MMTF fields as JSON, N, C-alpha, C and O atoms, coordinates in Angstrom:
{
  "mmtfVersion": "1.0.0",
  "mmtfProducer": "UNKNOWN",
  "numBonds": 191,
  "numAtoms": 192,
  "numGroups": 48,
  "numChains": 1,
  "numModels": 1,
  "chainsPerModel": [1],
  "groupsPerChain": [48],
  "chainIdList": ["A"],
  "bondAtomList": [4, 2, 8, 6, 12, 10, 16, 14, 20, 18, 24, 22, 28, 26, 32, 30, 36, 34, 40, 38, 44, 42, 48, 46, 52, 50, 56, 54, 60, 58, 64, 62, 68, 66, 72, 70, 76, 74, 80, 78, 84, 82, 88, 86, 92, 90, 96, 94, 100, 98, 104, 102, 108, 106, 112, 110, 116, 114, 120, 118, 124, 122, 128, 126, 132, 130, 136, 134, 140, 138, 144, 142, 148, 146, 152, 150, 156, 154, 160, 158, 164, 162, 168, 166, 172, 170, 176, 174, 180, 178, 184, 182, 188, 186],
  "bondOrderList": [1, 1, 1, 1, 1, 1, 1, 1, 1, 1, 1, 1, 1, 1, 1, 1, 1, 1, 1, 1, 1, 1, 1, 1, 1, 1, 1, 1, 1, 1, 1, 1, 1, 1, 1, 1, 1, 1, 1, 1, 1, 1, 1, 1, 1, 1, 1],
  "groupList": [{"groupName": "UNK", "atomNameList": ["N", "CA", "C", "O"], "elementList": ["N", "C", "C", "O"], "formalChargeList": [0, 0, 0, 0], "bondAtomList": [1, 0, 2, 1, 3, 2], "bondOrderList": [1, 1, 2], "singleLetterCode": "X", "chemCompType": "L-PEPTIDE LINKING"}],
  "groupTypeList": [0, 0, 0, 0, 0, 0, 0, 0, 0, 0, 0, 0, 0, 0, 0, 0, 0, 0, 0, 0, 0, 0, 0, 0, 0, 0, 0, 0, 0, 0, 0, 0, 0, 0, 0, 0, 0, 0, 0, 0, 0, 0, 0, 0, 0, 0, 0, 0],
  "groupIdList": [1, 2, 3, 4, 5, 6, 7, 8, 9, 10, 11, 12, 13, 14, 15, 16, 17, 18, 19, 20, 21, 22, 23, 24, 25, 26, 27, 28, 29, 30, 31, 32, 33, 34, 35, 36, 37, 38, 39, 40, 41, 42, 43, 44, 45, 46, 47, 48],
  "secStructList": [7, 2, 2, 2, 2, 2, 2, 2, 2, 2, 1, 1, 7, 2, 2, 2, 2, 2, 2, 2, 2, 2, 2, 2, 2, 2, 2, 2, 2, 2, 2, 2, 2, 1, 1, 4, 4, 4, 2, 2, 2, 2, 2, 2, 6, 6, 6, 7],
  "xCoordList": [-8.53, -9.689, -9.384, -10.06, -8.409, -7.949, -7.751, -7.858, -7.514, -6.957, -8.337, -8.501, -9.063, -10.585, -11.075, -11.815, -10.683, -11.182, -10.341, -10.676, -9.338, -8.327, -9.139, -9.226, -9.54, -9.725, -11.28, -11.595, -12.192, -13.064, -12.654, -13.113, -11.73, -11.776, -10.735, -10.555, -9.791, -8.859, -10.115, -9.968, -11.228, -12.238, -13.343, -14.251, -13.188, -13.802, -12.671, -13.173, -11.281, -10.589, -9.215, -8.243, -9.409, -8.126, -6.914, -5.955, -6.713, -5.489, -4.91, -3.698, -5.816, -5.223, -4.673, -3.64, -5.927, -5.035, -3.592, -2.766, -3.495, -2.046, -1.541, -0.505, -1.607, -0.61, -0.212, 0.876, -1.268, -1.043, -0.147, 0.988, -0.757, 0.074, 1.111, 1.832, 1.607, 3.204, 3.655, 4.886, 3.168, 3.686, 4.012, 4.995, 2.702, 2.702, 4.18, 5.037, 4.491, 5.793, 6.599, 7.158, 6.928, 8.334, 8.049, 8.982, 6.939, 7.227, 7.676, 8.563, 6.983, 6.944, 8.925, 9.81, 9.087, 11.028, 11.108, 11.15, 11.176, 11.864, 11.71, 12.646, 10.628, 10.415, 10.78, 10.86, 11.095, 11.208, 12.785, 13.214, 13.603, 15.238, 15.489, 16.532, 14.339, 14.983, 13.751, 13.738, 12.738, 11.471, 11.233, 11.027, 11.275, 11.093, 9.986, 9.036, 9.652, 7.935, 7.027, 5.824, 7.986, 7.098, 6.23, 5.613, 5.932, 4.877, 5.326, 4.34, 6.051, 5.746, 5.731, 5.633, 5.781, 4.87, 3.253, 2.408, 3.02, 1.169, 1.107, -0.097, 1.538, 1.446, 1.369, 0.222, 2.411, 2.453, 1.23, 0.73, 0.731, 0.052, -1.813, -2.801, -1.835, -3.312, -2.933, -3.822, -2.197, -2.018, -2.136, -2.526, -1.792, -1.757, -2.974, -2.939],
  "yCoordList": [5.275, 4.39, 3.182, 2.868, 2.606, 1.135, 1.911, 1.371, 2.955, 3.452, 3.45, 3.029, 3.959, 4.089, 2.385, 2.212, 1.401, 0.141, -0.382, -1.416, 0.18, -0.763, 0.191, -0.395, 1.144, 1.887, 1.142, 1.162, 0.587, -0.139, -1.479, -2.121, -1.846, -3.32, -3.508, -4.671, -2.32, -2.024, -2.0, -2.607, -1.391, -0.871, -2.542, -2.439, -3.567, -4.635, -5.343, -6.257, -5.56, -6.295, -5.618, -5.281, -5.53, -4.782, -5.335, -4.589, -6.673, -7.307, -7.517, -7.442, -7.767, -7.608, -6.276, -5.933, -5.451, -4.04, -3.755, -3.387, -4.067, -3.439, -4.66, -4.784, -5.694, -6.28, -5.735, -5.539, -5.585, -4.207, -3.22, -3.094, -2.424, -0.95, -1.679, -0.697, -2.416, -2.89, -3.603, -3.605, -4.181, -4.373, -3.486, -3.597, -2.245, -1.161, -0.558, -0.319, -0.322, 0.424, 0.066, 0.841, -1.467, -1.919, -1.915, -1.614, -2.172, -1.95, -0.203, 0.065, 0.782, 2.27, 2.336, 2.88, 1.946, 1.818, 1.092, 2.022, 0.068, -0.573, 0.328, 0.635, 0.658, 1.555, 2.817, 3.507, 3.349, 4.686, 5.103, 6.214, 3.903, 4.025, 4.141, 4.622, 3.613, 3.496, 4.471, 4.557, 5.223, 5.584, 6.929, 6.833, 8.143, 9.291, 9.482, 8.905, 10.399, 11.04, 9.402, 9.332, 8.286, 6.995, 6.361, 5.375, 6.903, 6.907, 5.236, 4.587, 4.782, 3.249, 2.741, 1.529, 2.99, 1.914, 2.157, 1.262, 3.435, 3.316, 2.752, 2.584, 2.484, 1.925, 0.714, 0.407, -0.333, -1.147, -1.846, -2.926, -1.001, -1.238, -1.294, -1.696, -1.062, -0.693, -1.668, -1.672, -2.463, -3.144, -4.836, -5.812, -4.851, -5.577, -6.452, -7.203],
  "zCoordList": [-5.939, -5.858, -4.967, -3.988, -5.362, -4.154, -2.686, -1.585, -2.881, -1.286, -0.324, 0.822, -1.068, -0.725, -0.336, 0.632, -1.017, -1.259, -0.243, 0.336, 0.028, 1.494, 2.75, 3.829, 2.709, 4.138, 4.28, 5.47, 3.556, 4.128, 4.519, 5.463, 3.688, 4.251, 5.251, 5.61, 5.932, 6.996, 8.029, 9.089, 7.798, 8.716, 9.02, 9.845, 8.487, 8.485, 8.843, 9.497, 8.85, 9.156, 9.657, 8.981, 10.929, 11.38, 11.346, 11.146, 11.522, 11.791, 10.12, 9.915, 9.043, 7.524, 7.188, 6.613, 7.853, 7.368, 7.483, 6.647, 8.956, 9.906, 9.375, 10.028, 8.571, 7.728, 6.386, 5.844, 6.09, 4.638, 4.995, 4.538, 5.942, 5.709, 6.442, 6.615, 6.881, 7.051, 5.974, 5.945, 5.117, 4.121, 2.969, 2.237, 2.868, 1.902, 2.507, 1.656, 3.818, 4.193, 3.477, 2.7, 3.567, 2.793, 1.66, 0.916, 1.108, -0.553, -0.872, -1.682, -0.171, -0.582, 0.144, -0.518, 0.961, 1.222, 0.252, -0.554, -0.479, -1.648, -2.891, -3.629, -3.02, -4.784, -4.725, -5.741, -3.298, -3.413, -3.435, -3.748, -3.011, -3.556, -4.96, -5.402, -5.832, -7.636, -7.979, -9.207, -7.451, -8.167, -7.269, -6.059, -7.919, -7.331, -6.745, -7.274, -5.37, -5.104, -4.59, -4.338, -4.551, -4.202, -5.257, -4.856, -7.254, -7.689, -8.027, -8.379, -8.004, -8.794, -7.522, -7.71, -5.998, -5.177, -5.477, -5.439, -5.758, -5.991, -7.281, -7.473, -7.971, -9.417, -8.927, -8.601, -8.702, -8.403, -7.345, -7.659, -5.85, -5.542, -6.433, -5.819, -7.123, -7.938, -8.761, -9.613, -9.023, -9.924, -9.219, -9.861, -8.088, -7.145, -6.802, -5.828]
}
C-alpha cells in the first residue's frame, strides 16, 4: 500500500523521490545484513 503511495508522490515530486529510493537503498543494504529476503526494511519502511 505505501509503495503505491510513494509512486504517486515520486510522480508529483521527482527530486524527493530519487531522495527516497536513495535512501530506501541504504536502509534495504543496512536491514538486509541482520534480516533475511529484505522483509524488516519493508516493515520498517510502512512504519515510517
Amino acid at each position: 500500500m505505501s509503495y503505491c503511495l510513494w509512486r504517486v508522490i515520486a510522480s508529483l515530486v521527482p527530486d524527493m523521490s530519487k531522495n527516497f529510493r536513495e535512501a530506501h537503498r541504504e536502509l534495504v543494504r543496512y536491514t538486509q545484513g541482520g534480516v533475511p529476503h529484505g522483509i524488516g526494511s519493508h516493515c520498517l519502511l510502512n512504519r515510517a
